[in-house]
PDB file of C-alpha atoms in Angstrom:
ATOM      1  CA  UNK B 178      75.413 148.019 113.428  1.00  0.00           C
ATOM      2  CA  UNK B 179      77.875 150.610 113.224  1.00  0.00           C
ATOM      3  CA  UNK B 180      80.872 148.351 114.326  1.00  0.00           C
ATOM      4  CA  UNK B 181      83.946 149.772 112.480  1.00  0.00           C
ATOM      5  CA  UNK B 182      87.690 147.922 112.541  1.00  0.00           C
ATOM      6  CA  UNK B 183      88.730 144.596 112.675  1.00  0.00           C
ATOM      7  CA  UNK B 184      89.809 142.572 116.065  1.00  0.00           C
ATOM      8  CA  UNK B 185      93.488 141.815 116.230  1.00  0.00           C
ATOM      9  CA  UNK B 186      93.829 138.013 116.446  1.00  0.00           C
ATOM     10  CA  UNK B 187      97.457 136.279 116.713  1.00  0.00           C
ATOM     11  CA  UNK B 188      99.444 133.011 117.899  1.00  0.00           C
ATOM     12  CA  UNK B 189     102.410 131.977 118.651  1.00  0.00           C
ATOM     13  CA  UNK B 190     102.646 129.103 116.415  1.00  0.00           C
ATOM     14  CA  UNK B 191     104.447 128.844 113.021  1.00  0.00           C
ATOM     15  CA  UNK B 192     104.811 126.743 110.049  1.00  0.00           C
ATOM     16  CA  UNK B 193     107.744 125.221 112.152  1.00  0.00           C
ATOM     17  CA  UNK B 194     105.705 124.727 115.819  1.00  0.00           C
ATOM     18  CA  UNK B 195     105.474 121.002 116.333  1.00  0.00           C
ATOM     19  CA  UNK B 196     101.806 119.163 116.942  1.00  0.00           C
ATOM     20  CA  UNK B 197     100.087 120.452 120.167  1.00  0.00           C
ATOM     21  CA  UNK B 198      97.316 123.094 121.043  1.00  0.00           C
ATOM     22  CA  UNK B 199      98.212 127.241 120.403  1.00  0.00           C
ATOM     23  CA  UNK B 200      96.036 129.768 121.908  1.00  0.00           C
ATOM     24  CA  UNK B 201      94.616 132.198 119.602  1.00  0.00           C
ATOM     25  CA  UNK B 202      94.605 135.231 121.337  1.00  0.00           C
ATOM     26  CA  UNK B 203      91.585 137.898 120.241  1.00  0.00           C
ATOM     27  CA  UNK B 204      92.431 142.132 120.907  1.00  0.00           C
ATOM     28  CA  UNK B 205      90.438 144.611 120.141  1.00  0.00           C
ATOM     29  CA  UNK B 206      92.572 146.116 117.524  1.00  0.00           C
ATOM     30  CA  UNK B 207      90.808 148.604 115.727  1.00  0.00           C
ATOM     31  CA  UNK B 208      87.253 147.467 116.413  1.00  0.00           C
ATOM     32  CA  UNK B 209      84.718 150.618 117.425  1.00  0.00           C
ATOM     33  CA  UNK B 210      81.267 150.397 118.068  1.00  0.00           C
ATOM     34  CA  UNK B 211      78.933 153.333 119.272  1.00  0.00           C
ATOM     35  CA  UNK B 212      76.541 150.476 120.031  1.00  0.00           C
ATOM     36  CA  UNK B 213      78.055 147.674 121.074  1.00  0.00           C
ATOM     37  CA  UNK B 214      80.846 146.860 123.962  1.00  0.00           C
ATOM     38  CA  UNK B 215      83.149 143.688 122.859  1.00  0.00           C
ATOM     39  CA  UNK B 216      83.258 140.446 124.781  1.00  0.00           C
ATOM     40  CA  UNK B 217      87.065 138.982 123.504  1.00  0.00           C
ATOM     41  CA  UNK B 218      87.193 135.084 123.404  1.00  0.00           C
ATOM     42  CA  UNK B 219      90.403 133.630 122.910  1.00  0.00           C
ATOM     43  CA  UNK B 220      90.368 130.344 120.600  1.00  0.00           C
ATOM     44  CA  UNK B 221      93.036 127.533 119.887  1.00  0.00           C
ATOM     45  CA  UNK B 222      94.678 126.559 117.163  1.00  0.00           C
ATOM     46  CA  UNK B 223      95.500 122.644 117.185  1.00  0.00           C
ATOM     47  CA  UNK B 224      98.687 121.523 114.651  1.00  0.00           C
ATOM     48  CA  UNK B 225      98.105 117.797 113.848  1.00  0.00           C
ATOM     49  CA  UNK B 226     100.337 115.364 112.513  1.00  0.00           C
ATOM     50  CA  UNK B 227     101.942 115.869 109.217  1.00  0.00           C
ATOM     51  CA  UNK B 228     101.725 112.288 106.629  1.00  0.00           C
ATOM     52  CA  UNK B 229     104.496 110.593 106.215  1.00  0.00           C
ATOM     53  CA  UNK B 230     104.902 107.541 103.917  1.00  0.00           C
ATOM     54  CA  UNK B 231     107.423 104.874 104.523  1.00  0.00           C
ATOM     55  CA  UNK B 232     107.283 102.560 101.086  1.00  0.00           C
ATOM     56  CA  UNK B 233     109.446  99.512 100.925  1.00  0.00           C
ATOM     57  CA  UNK B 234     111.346  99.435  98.193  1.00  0.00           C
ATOM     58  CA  UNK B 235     111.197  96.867  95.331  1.00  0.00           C
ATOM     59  CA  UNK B 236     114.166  94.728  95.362  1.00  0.00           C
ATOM     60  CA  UNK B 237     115.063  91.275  92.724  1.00  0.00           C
ATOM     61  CA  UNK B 238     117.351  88.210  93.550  1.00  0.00           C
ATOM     62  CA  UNK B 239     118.148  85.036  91.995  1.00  0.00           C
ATOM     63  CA  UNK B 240     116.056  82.040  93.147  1.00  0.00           C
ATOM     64  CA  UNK B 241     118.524  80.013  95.655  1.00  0.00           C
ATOM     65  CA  UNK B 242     120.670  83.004  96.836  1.00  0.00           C
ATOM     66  CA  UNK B 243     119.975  84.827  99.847  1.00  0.00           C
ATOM     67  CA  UNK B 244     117.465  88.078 100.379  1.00  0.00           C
ATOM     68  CA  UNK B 245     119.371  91.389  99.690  1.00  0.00           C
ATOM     69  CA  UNK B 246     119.069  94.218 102.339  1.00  0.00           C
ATOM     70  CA  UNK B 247     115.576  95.566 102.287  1.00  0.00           C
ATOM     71  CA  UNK B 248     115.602  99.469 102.506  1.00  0.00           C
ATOM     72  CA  UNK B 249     112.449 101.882 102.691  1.00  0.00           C
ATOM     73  CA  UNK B 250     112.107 105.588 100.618  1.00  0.00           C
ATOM     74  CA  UNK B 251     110.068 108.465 102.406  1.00  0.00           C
ATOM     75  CA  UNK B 252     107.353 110.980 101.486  1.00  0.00           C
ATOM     76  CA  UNK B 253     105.953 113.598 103.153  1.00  0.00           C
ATOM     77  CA  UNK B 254     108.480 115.332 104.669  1.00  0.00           C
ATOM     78  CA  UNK B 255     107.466 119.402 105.092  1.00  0.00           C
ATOM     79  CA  UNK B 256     109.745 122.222 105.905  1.00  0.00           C
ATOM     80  CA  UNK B 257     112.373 121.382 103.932  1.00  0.00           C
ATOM     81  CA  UNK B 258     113.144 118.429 106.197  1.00  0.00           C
ATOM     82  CA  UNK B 259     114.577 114.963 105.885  1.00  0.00           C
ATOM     83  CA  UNK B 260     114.534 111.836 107.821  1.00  0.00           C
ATOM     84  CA  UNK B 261     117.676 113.156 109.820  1.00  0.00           C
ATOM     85  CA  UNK B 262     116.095 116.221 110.621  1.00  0.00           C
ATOM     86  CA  UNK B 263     112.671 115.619 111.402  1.00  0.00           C
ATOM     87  CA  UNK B 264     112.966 114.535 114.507  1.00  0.00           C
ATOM     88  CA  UNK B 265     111.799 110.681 113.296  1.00  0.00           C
ATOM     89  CA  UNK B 266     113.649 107.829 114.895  1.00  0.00           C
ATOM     90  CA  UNK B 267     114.366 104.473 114.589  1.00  0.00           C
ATOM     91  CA  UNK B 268     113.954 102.202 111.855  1.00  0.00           C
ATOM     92  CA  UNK B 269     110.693 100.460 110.014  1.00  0.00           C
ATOM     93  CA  UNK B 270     110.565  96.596 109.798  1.00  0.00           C
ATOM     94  CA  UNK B 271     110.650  95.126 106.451  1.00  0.00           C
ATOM     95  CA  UNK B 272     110.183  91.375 106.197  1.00  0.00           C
ATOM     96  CA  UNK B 273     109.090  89.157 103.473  1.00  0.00           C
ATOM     97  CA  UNK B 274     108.258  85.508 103.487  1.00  0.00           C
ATOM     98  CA  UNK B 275     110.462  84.799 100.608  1.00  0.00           C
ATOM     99  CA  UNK B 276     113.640  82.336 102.050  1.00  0.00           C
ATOM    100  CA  UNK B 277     116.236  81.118  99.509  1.00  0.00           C
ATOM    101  CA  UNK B 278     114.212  78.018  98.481  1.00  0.00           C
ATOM    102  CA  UNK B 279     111.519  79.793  97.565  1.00  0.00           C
ATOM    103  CA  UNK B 280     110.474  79.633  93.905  1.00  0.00           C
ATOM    104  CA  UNK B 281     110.354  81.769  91.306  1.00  0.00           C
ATOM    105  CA  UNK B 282     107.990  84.791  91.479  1.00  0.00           C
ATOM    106  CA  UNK B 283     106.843  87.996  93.227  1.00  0.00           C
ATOM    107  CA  UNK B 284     106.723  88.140  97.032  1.00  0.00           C
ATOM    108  CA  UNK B 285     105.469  90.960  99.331  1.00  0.00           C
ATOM    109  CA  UNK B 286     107.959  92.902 101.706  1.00  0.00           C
ATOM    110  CA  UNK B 287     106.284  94.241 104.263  1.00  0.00           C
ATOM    111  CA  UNK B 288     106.746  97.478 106.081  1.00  0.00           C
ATOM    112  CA  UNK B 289     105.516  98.078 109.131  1.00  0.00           C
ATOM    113  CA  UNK B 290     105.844 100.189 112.702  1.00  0.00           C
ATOM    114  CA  UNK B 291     109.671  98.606 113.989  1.00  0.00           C
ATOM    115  CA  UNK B 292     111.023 101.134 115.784  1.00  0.00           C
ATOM    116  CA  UNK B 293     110.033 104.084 114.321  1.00  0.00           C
ATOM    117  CA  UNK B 294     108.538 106.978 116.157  1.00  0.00           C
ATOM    118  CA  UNK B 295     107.698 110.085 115.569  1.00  0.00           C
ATOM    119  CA  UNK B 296     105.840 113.694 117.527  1.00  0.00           C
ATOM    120  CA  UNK B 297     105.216 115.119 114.475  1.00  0.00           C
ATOM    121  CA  UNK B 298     104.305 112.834 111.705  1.00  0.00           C
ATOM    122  CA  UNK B 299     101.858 110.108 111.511  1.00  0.00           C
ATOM    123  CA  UNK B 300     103.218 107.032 109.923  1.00  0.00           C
ATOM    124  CA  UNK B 301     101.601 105.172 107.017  1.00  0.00           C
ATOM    125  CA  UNK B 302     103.660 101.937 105.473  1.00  0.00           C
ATOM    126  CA  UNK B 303     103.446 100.825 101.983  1.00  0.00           C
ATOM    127  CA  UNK B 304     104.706  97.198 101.042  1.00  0.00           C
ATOM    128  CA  UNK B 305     106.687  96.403  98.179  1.00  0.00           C
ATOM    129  CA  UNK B 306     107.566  93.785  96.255  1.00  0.00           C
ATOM    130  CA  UNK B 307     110.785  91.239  95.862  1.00  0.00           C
ATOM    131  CA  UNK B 308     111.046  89.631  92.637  1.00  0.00           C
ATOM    132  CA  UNK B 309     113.091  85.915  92.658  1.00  0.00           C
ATOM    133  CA  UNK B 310     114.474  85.635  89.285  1.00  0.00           C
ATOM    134  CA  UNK B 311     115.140  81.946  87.218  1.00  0.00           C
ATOM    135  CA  UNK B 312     118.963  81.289  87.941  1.00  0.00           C
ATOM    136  CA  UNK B 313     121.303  80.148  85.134  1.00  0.00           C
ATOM    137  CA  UNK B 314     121.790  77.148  84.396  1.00  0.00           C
ATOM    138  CA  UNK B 315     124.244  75.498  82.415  1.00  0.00           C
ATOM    139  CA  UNK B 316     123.646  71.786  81.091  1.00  0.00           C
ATOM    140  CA  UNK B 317     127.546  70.815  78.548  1.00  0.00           C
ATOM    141  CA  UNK B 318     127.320  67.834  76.007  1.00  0.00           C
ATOM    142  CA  UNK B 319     129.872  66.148  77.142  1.00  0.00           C
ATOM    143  CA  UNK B 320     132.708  65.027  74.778  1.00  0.00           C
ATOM    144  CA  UNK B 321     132.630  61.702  73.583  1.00  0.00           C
ATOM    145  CA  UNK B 322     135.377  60.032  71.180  1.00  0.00           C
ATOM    146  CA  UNK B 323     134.785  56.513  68.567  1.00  0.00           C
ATOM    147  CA  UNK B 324     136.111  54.559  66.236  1.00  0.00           C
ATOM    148  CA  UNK B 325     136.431  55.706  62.359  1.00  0.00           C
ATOM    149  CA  UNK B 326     133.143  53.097  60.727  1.00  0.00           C
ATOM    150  CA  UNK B 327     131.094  52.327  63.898  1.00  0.00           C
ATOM    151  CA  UNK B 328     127.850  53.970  65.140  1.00  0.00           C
ATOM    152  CA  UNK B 329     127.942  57.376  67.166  1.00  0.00           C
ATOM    153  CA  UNK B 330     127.746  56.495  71.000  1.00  0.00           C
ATOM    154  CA  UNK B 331     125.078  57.587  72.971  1.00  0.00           C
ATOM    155  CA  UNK B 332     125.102  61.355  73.452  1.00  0.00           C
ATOM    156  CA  UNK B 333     124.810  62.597  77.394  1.00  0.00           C
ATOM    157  CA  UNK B 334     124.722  65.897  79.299  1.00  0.00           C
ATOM    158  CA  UNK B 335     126.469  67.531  82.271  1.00  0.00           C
ATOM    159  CA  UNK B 336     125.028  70.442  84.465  1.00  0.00           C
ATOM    160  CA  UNK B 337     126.258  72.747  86.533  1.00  0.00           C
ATOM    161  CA  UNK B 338     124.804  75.587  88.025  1.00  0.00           C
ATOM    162  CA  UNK B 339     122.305  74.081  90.637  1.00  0.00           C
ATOM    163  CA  UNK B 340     121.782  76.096  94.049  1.00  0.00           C
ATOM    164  CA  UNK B 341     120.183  75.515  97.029  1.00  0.00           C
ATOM    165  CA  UNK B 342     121.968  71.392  97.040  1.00  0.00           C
ATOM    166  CA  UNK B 343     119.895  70.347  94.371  1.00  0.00           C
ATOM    167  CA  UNK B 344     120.743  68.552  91.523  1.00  0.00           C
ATOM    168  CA  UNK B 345     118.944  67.135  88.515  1.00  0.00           C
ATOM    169  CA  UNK B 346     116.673  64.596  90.272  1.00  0.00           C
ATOM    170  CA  UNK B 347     115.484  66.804  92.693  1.00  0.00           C
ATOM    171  CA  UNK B 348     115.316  70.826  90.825  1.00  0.00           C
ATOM    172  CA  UNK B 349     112.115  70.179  89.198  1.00  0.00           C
ATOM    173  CA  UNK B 350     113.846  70.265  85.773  1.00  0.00           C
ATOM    174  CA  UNK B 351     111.729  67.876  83.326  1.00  0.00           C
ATOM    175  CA  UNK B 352     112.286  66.925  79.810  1.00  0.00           C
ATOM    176  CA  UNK B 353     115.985  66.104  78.635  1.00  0.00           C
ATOM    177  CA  UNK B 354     118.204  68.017  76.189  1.00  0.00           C
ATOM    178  CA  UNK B 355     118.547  67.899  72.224  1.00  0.00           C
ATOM    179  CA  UNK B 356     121.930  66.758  71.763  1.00  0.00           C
ATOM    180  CA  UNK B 357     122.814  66.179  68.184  1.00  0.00           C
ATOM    181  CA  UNK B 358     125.679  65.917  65.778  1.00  0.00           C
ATOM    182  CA  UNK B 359     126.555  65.986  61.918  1.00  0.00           C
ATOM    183  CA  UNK B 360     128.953  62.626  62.057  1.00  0.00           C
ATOM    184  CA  UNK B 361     127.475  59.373  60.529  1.00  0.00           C
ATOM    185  CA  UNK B 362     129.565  56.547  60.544  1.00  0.00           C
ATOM    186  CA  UNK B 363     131.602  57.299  56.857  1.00  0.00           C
ATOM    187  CA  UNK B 364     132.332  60.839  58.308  1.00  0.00           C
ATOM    188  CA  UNK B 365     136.433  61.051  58.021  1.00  0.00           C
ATOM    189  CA  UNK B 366     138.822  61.487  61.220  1.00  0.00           C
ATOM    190  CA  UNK B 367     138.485  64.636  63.229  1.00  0.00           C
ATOM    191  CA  UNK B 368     136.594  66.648  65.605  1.00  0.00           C
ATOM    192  CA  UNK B 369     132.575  67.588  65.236  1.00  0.00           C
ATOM    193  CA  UNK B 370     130.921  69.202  67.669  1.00  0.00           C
ATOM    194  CA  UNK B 371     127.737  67.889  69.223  1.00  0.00           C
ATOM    195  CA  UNK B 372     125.001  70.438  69.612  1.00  0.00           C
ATOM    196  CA  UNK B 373     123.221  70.916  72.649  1.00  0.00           C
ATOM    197  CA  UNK B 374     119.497  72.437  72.444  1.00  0.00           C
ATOM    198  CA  UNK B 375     116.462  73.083  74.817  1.00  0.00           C
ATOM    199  CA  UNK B 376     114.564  69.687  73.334  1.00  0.00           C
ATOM    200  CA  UNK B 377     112.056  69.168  76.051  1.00  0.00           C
ATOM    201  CA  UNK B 378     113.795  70.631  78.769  1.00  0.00           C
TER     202      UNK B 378
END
C-alpha cells in the first residue's frame, strides 16, 4: 500500500479522570501515503465505574444482651484512594433480624444501598454474619446445715445469671443438677461441701 508512519491518537483522560465519555482525537502524525489521502475519525473513550465492595462485618454477642454496632470493610478502592477520598458518601445500612431474645445461633446482617452514593464506583454489598453466643450461667448448691446422727436434708440449687427476665421456669433450661455430698449420718461435726454437677441439666 505504501502507507508509511503511524497516526497520532491522544485523550485527555487519565488514570485519575472520573466515569464519563473522552474523545479520542486521531492526527496524522507521521502517516505518508503516495497512494492514499487520510480520512481522520475521532473515537471516544468511555471510563466506567470502578467495583467497590461494601462487606458487613462479622460481629458475636451474648444471647439476651443487646446488638453491638454493626460496621462495614471496603474493597476496591483504585488510585491509592480510601473511603474519605473517593469521593463516596454516606453510609450503607446494616440490619439483622437478630433482637436480644433471639436464641442462640448465626444470623445474617445485611448490607445494603442506605445512603451511600457514589460517581465513580458501582456498589456491590456483601452480608455478614452475627453470631449469639450461650450466656453464663451460674446455678450454687445452696448451704444447708443438720443435726450430728440424722439423715442429710434434701439438697437444692440457686441460679443466677438469667437475662432477658427469665428465670428457671421460663429459660428453656431442662433437667436438674447433680448435687451430692460425702456426709452420711456417722460423719463427725464440721463442714463438707456439697458438689454441684451438670446431672441432666
Amino acid at each position: 500500500s505504501g502507507i508509511t508512519g503511524a497516526p497520532a491518537v491522544q485523550t485527555s483522560a487519565t488514570a485519575l479522570s472520573p466515569v464519563g465519555p473522552y474523545d479520542i482525537t486521531v492526527g496524522t502524525g507521521s502517516l505518508s501515503s503516495a497512494n492514499y489521502s487520510f480520512n481522520l475519525v475521532n473515537g471516544k473513550l468511555a471510563i466506567e465505574k470502578a467495583k467497590l465492595t461494601i462487606t458487613a462485618d462479622n460481629k458475636s454477642r451474648s444471647y439476651g444482651s443487646p446488638n453491638p454496632s454493626f460496621t462495614a470493610s471496603y474493597s476496591g478502592f483504585v488510585n491509592n484512594e480510601t473511603l474519605a477520598s473517593s469521593g463516596v458518601t454516606g453510609a450503607p445500612s446494616l440490619t439483622t433480624s437478630a433482637t436480644a431474645s433471639s436464641t442462640v445461633g448465626t444470623y445474617d446482617i445485611i448490607a445494603s444501598a442506605g445512603t451511600m452514593v457514589s460517581s465513580n464506583y458501582e456498589l456491590n454489598y456483601v452480608k455478614g454474619s452475627l453470631t449469639i453466643n450461650k450466656v453464663t450461667l451460674t446455678v450454687t448448691a445452696n448451704n444447708k446445715s443438720r443435726i450430728y446422727g440424722i439423715a442429710n436434708p434434701a439438697l437444692t440449687a440457686s441460679y443466677s445469671g438469667f437475662v432477658n427476665n427469665e428465670s428457671l421456669a421460663t429459660s428453656g433450661i431442662a433437667g436438674t443438677p447433680s448435687l451430692t455430698t460425702s456426709v452420711s449420718p456417722s460423719t463427725a461435726v464440721g463442714v463438707y461441701d456439697i458438689v454441684a454437677a451438670s446431672g441432666s441439666l
